[in-house]
Amino acid sequence: MLQLPKFYAITDCQLSNCTHEEIVTMLLAGGARLIQLRDKDMSARELLDSARACLKLTRAAGATLMINDRVDVALTAEADGVHLGQEDMSVEDAREILGEEKIIGVSTHSLDQFRAALETSANYIAIGPIYQTKTKENPDPVVGLELIREARKLTDRPLVAIGGINHERAPEVIAAGADCVAAISALYPWPEKMDLMSKPDVAGSARKFLESVGEAVMRKNS
Ligand code: TZP
Ligand code: MG
């Protein structure tokens, strides 16, 4: 079974005002070792260029780079895997294209969807939104920690929790049974006083997540 890092960082160029490469550089500096390239606006060509550039960085750091939505881009760039939503290609179709070695993750938003994902060869199953989120357009209803607890009873497969998670909430998410917490907006905190040079402290945010998740896992195992 796949051993997932406990923290999953997702890129967002709008929220950070940075390129994917800049974000990945900062995330790696902060210690993130599982990163997803997520961009709903780029063309396939732009995303492929970004994926190739980011893969150079993640490979050098021994980190894993997943591509959101686009199986074609993941295949062509030779990324580590793809993350699929309920409206993307099915896990089994993606598996046929990518092969057994690549990582395929799938998002679920209810117990029924989670049970269906268990019937597939998905290497991890994501559950969310755990809390309210502003990041996703038309988000599914909040599922809360309860869905993690229910899902945990059904499987040992890696569970990723997503949606409204920051480093302060991460410990209760781990305690509820998640193996890994994923985040977007909490990674891009802007300073209160901004000037033209301001950037969100992405490396610092990654460090905070890693620390809080590391402590939560130690508490769970003690
Ligand atoms: N899937 C479920 S919630 C979500 C996705 C992609 C958005 C998570 O973003 P944030 O900013 O960490 O709430
Ligand atoms: Mg998708």
mmCIF file of C-alpha atoms and ligand atoms in Angstrom:
data_model
loop_
_atom_site.group_PDB
_atom_site.id
_atom_site.type_symbol
_atom_site.label_atom_id
_atom_site.label_comp_id
_atom_site.label_asym_id
_atom_site.label_seq_id
_atom_site.Cartn_x
_atom_site.Cartn_y
_atom_site.Cartn_z
ATOM 1 C CA MET A 1 0.000 0.000 0.000
ATOM 2 C CA LEU A 2 1.130 3.528 -0.782
ATOM 3 C CA GLN A 3 2.887 5.370 2.056
ATOM 4 C CA LEU A 4 1.688 8.954 1.740
ATOM 5 C CA PRO A 5 3.401 11.913 3.373
ATOM 6 C CA LYS A 6 1.098 13.412 6.057
ATOM 7 C CA PHE A 7 0.834 16.782 4.355
ATOM 8 C CA TYR A 8 -0.330 17.444 0.806
ATOM 9 C CA ALA A 9 0.270 20.926 -0.593
ATOM 10 C CA ILE A 10 -1.699 22.180 -3.584
ATOM 11 C CA THR A 11 -0.569 25.003 -5.850
ATOM 12 C CA ASP A 12 -2.757 28.013 -6.620
ATOM 13 C CA CYS A 13 -1.422 30.814 -8.809
ATOM 14 C CA GLN A 14 -4.409 33.130 -8.189
ATOM 15 C CA LEU A 15 -4.228 32.969 -4.395
ATOM 16 C CA SER A 16 -0.442 33.327 -4.328
ATOM 17 C CA ASN A 17 0.162 35.618 -7.298
ATOM 18 C CA CYS A 18 3.099 33.306 -8.082
ATOM 19 C CA THR A 19 3.855 30.806 -10.821
ATOM 20 C CA HIS A 20 3.575 27.089 -10.114
ATOM 21 C CA GLU A 21 7.361 26.854 -10.209
ATOM 22 C CA GLU A 22 7.733 29.613 -7.644
ATOM 23 C CA ILE A 23 5.166 27.952 -5.399
ATOM 24 C CA VAL A 24 6.778 24.521 -5.705
ATOM 25 C CA THR A 25 10.190 26.026 -4.903
ATOM 26 C CA MET A 26 8.808 27.608 -1.723
ATOM 27 C CA LEU A 27 6.866 24.497 -0.720
ATOM 28 C CA LEU A 28 9.949 22.318 -1.082
ATOM 29 C CA ALA A 29 11.988 24.812 0.947
ATOM 30 C CA GLY A 30 9.328 24.506 3.670
ATOM 31 C CA GLY A 31 9.636 20.719 3.647
ATOM 32 C CA ALA A 32 6.578 19.644 1.637
ATOM 33 C CA ARG A 33 7.143 16.313 -0.099
ATOM 34 C CA LEU A 34 3.731 15.747 -1.683
ATOM 35 C CA ILE A 35 2.553 18.484 -4.028
ATOM 36 C CA GLN A 36 -0.323 18.764 -6.463
ATOM 37 C CA LEU A 37 -0.265 21.031 -9.476
ATOM 38 C CA ARG A 38 -3.781 22.464 -9.709
ATOM 39 C CA ASP A 39 -4.839 24.961 -12.338
ATOM 40 C CA LYS A 40 -8.328 25.224 -13.732
ATOM 41 C CA ASP A 41 -7.457 28.064 -16.146
ATOM 42 C CA MET A 42 -4.285 27.027 -17.970
ATOM 43 C CA SER A 43 -4.384 25.446 -21.403
ATOM 44 C CA ALA A 44 -3.087 21.889 -21.705
ATOM 45 C CA ARG A 45 0.075 23.260 -23.278
ATOM 46 C CA GLU A 46 0.730 25.727 -20.452
ATOM 47 C CA LEU A 47 -0.005 23.106 -17.817
ATOM 48 C CA LEU A 48 2.356 20.653 -19.492
ATOM 49 C CA ASP A 49 5.163 23.231 -19.506
ATOM 50 C CA SER A 50 4.532 24.005 -15.839
ATOM 51 C CA ALA A 51 4.389 20.307 -14.954
ATOM 52 C CA ARG A 52 7.720 19.626 -16.651
ATOM 53 C CA ALA A 53 9.382 22.560 -14.905
ATOM 54 C CA CYS A 54 7.940 21.604 -11.501
ATOM 55 C CA LEU A 55 8.925 17.956 -11.942
ATOM 56 C CA LYS A 56 12.560 18.975 -12.303
ATOM 57 C CA LEU A 57 12.273 20.633 -8.896
ATOM 58 C CA THR A 58 10.350 17.854 -7.142
ATOM 59 C CA ARG A 59 12.579 15.086 -8.548
ATOM 60 C CA ALA A 60 15.696 16.878 -7.323
ATOM 61 C CA ALA A 61 14.113 17.074 -3.865
ATOM 62 C CA GLY A 62 12.828 13.489 -3.848
ATOM 63 C CA ALA A 63 9.258 14.814 -3.657
ATOM 64 C CA THR A 64 6.087 13.574 -5.365
ATOM 65 C CA LEU A 65 4.227 15.714 -7.910
ATOM 66 C CA MET A 66 0.618 14.984 -8.752
ATOM 67 C CA ILE A 67 -1.386 16.630 -11.528
ATOM 68 C CA ASN A 68 -4.965 17.707 -10.899
ATOM 69 C CA ASP A 69 -7.615 16.592 -13.424
ATOM 70 C CA ARG A 70 -5.429 16.022 -16.495
ATOM 71 C CA VAL A 71 -4.417 12.435 -17.163
ATOM 72 C CA ASP A 72 -2.962 13.452 -20.536
ATOM 73 C CA VAL A 73 -0.670 16.009 -18.910
ATOM 74 C CA ALA A 74 0.374 13.596 -16.141
ATOM 75 C CA LEU A 75 1.222 10.934 -18.732
ATOM 76 C CA THR A 76 3.133 13.223 -21.068
ATOM 77 C CA ALA A 77 5.080 15.023 -18.351
ATOM 78 C CA GLU A 78 5.796 11.691 -16.602
ATOM 79 C CA ALA A 79 4.415 13.060 -13.359
ATOM 80 C CA ASP A 80 4.080 10.795 -10.334
ATOM 81 C CA GLY A 81 0.344 10.589 -10.691
ATOM 82 C CA VAL A 82 -2.997 12.250 -11.151
ATOM 83 C CA HIS A 83 -5.726 13.463 -8.830
ATOM 84 C CA LEU A 84 -9.240 12.933 -10.167
ATOM 85 C CA GLY A 85 -12.552 14.471 -9.177
ATOM 86 C CA GLN A 86 -15.980 12.930 -9.554
ATOM 87 C CA GLU A 87 -16.377 14.552 -12.969
ATOM 88 C CA ASP A 88 -12.961 13.644 -14.351
ATOM 89 C CA MET A 89 -12.012 10.431 -16.111
ATOM 90 C CA SER A 90 -12.739 7.357 -13.968
ATOM 91 C CA VAL A 91 -9.945 5.814 -11.898
ATOM 92 C CA GLU A 92 -9.958 2.638 -13.997
ATOM 93 C CA ASP A 93 -9.755 4.525 -17.299
ATOM 94 C CA ALA A 94 -6.887 6.601 -15.894
ATOM 95 C CA ARG A 95 -5.221 3.415 -14.612
ATOM 96 C CA GLU A 96 -5.327 1.914 -18.082
ATOM 97 C CA ILE A 97 -3.552 4.952 -19.457
ATOM 98 C CA LEU A 98 -1.040 5.522 -16.647
ATOM 99 C CA GLY A 99 -0.277 1.943 -15.612
ATOM 100 C CA GLU A 100 0.134 0.245 -12.252
ATOM 101 C CA GLU A 101 3.103 2.258 -11.039
ATOM 102 C CA LYS A 102 1.540 5.712 -11.068
ATOM 103 C CA ILE A 103 -0.386 7.151 -8.149
ATOM 104 C CA ILE A 104 -4.071 7.794 -8.716
ATOM 105 C CA GLY A 105 -6.084 9.696 -6.126
ATOM 106 C CA VAL A 106 -9.777 10.420 -6.217
ATOM 107 C CA SER A 107 -11.976 13.002 -4.460
ATOM 108 C CA THR A 108 -15.141 11.915 -2.681
ATOM 109 C CA HIS A 109 -17.816 14.024 -1.022
ATOM 110 C CA SER A 110 -20.132 11.470 0.586
ATOM 111 C CA LEU A 111 -20.062 7.973 2.045
ATOM 112 C CA ASP A 112 -21.620 6.571 -1.139
ATOM 113 C CA GLN A 113 -18.887 8.108 -3.283
ATOM 114 C CA PHE A 114 -16.287 6.862 -0.820
ATOM 115 C CA ARG A 115 -17.637 3.294 -0.985
ATOM 116 C CA ALA A 116 -17.584 3.482 -4.793
ATOM 117 C CA ALA A 117 -13.955 4.688 -4.706
ATOM 118 C CA LEU A 118 -13.047 1.674 -2.583
ATOM 119 C CA GLU A 119 -14.086 -0.541 -5.492
ATOM 120 C CA THR A 120 -11.453 1.092 -7.706
ATOM 121 C CA SER A 121 -7.666 0.853 -7.756
ATOM 122 C CA ALA A 122 -7.268 4.396 -6.370
ATOM 123 C CA ASN A 123 -4.058 4.585 -4.317
ATOM 124 C CA TYR A 124 -5.596 7.128 -1.960
ATOM 125 C CA ILE A 125 -9.064 8.515 -1.437
ATOM 126 C CA ALA A 126 -9.676 12.153 -0.583
ATOM 127 C CA ILE A 127 -12.663 13.277 1.479
ATOM 128 C CA GLY A 128 -14.043 16.790 1.647
ATOM 129 C CA PRO A 129 -14.813 19.542 2.133
ATOM 130 C CA ILE A 130 -14.196 18.842 5.818
ATOM 131 C CA TYR A 131 -14.852 22.497 6.689
ATOM 132 C CA GLN A 132 -16.238 25.377 4.703
ATOM 133 C CA THR A 133 -13.985 26.471 1.872
ATOM 134 C CA LYS A 134 -13.931 29.487 -0.402
ATOM 135 C CA THR A 135 -11.358 27.990 -2.733
ATOM 136 C CA LYS A 136 -13.552 25.689 -4.777
ATOM 137 C CA GLU A 137 -16.208 26.992 -7.110
ATOM 138 C CA ASN A 138 -19.560 25.442 -6.181
ATOM 139 C CA PRO A 139 -18.157 23.273 -3.388
ATOM 140 C CA ASP A 140 -20.045 20.190 -2.255
ATOM 141 C CA PRO A 141 -21.711 20.424 1.170
ATOM 142 C CA VAL A 142 -19.376 20.300 4.162
ATOM 143 C CA VAL A 143 -18.925 16.681 5.282
ATOM 144 C CA GLY A 144 -17.225 17.356 8.635
ATOM 145 C CA LEU A 145 -14.949 15.105 10.637
ATOM 146 C CA GLU A 146 -17.727 12.530 10.828
ATOM 147 C CA LEU A 147 -17.177 11.338 7.273
ATOM 148 C CA ILE A 148 -13.495 10.735 8.018
ATOM 149 C CA ARG A 149 -14.474 8.630 11.047
ATOM 150 C CA GLU A 150 -16.991 6.611 9.006
ATOM 151 C CA ALA A 151 -14.596 6.141 6.092
ATOM 152 C CA ARG A 152 -11.769 5.089 8.419
ATOM 153 C CA LYS A 153 -13.871 2.180 9.678
ATOM 154 C CA LEU A 154 -14.126 0.825 6.134
ATOM 155 C CA THR A 155 -10.518 0.696 4.978
ATOM 156 C CA ASP A 156 -6.789 0.916 5.597
ATOM 157 C CA ARG A 157 -6.326 2.678 2.254
ATOM 158 C CA PRO A 158 -4.703 6.108 2.669
ATOM 159 C CA LEU A 159 -7.292 8.811 3.435
ATOM 160 C CA VAL A 160 -6.620 12.426 2.526
ATOM 161 C CA ALA A 161 -8.746 15.158 4.111
ATOM 162 C CA ILE A 162 -9.305 18.451 2.275
ATOM 163 C CA GLY A 163 -11.337 21.631 2.551
ATOM 164 C CA GLY A 164 -10.845 24.547 4.932
ATOM 165 C CA ILE A 165 -7.949 22.900 6.774
ATOM 166 C CA ASN A 166 -5.246 25.076 8.333
ATOM 167 C CA HIS A 167 -2.389 24.070 10.632
ATOM 168 C CA GLU A 168 -4.567 24.692 13.696
ATOM 169 C CA ARG A 169 -7.311 22.359 12.526
ATOM 170 C CA ALA A 170 -4.974 19.708 11.133
ATOM 171 C CA PRO A 171 -4.532 17.832 14.456
ATOM 172 C CA GLU A 172 -8.276 17.123 14.881
ATOM 173 C CA VAL A 173 -8.437 15.957 11.279
ATOM 174 C CA ILE A 174 -5.603 13.488 11.899
ATOM 175 C CA ALA A 175 -7.188 12.416 15.193
ATOM 176 C CA ALA A 176 -10.450 11.670 13.319
ATOM 177 C CA GLY A 177 -8.569 9.133 11.189
ATOM 178 C CA ALA A 178 -7.096 10.950 8.187
ATOM 179 C CA ASP A 179 -3.627 9.846 7.081
ATOM 180 C CA CYS A 180 -2.874 13.105 5.347
ATOM 181 C CA VAL A 181 -4.180 16.686 5.289
ATOM 182 C CA ALA A 182 -4.363 18.663 2.061
ATOM 183 C CA ALA A 183 -4.551 22.419 1.836
ATOM 184 C CA ILE A 184 -4.771 25.235 -0.643
ATOM 185 C CA SER A 185 -5.691 28.670 0.783
ATOM 186 C CA ALA A 186 -3.981 28.196 4.157
ATOM 187 C CA LEU A 187 -0.691 27.973 2.270
ATOM 188 C CA TYR A 188 -0.965 31.485 0.893
ATOM 189 C CA PRO A 189 -1.297 33.937 3.802
ATOM 190 C CA TRP A 190 -0.717 37.510 2.733
ATOM 191 C CA PRO A 191 0.946 39.959 5.136
ATOM 192 C CA GLU A 192 -1.398 42.522 6.703
ATOM 193 C CA LYS A 193 0.705 45.422 5.459
ATOM 194 C CA MET A 194 1.301 44.887 1.777
ATOM 195 C CA ASP A 195 3.695 46.560 -0.616
ATOM 196 C CA LEU A 196 4.668 45.775 -4.194
ATOM 197 C CA MET A 197 7.240 43.232 -3.033
ATOM 198 C CA SER A 198 4.850 41.349 -0.737
ATOM 199 C CA LYS A 199 4.419 37.630 -1.197
ATOM 200 C CA PRO A 200 2.664 35.048 0.928
ATOM 201 C CA ASP A 201 4.977 33.064 3.203
ATOM 202 C CA VAL A 202 4.459 29.699 1.512
ATOM 203 C CA ALA A 203 7.534 27.999 2.970
ATOM 204 C CA GLY A 204 6.574 29.141 6.470
ATOM 205 C CA SER A 205 3.020 27.832 6.013
ATOM 206 C CA ALA A 206 4.297 24.447 4.864
ATOM 207 C CA ARG A 207 6.577 24.297 7.926
ATOM 208 C CA LYS A 208 3.653 25.063 10.239
ATOM 209 C CA PHE A 209 1.554 22.285 8.682
ATOM 210 C CA LEU A 210 4.377 19.772 8.901
ATOM 211 C CA GLU A 211 4.976 20.582 12.526
ATOM 212 C CA SER A 212 1.336 20.364 13.585
ATOM 213 C CA VAL A 213 0.669 17.198 11.572
ATOM 214 C CA GLY A 214 3.873 15.568 12.845
ATOM 215 C CA GLU A 215 2.851 16.254 16.441
ATOM 216 C CA ALA A 216 -0.692 14.997 15.819
ATOM 217 C CA VAL A 217 0.588 11.733 14.365
ATOM 218 C CA MET A 218 2.935 11.242 17.334
ATOM 219 C CA ARG A 219 0.013 11.790 19.759
ATOM 220 C CA LYS A 220 -2.137 9.322 17.816
ATOM 221 C CA ASN A 221 0.554 6.655 17.895
ATOM 222 C CA SER A 222 1.510 7.118 21.563
HETATM 223 N N1 TZP B 1 -11.849 19.679 -2.822
HETATM 224 C C1 TZP B 1 -12.634 19.682 -1.761
HETATM 225 S S1 TZP B 1 -12.510 21.120 -0.878
HETATM 226 C C2 TZP B 1 -11.341 21.735 -1.954
HETATM 227 C C3 TZP B 1 -11.101 20.819 -2.961
HETATM 228 C C4 TZP B 1 -10.182 20.997 -4.087
HETATM 229 C C5 TZP B 1 -10.717 23.085 -1.808
HETATM 230 C C6 TZP B 1 -9.752 23.109 -0.667
HETATM 231 O O1 TZP B 1 -9.160 24.368 -0.556
HETATM 232 P P1 TZP B 1 -8.867 25.025 0.855
HETATM 233 O O2 TZP B 1 -8.432 26.423 0.482
HETATM 234 O O3 TZP B 1 -7.752 24.269 1.517
HETATM 235 O O4 TZP B 1 -10.152 25.041 1.640
HETATM 236 MG MG MG B 2 -10.918 17.462 -11.054
#
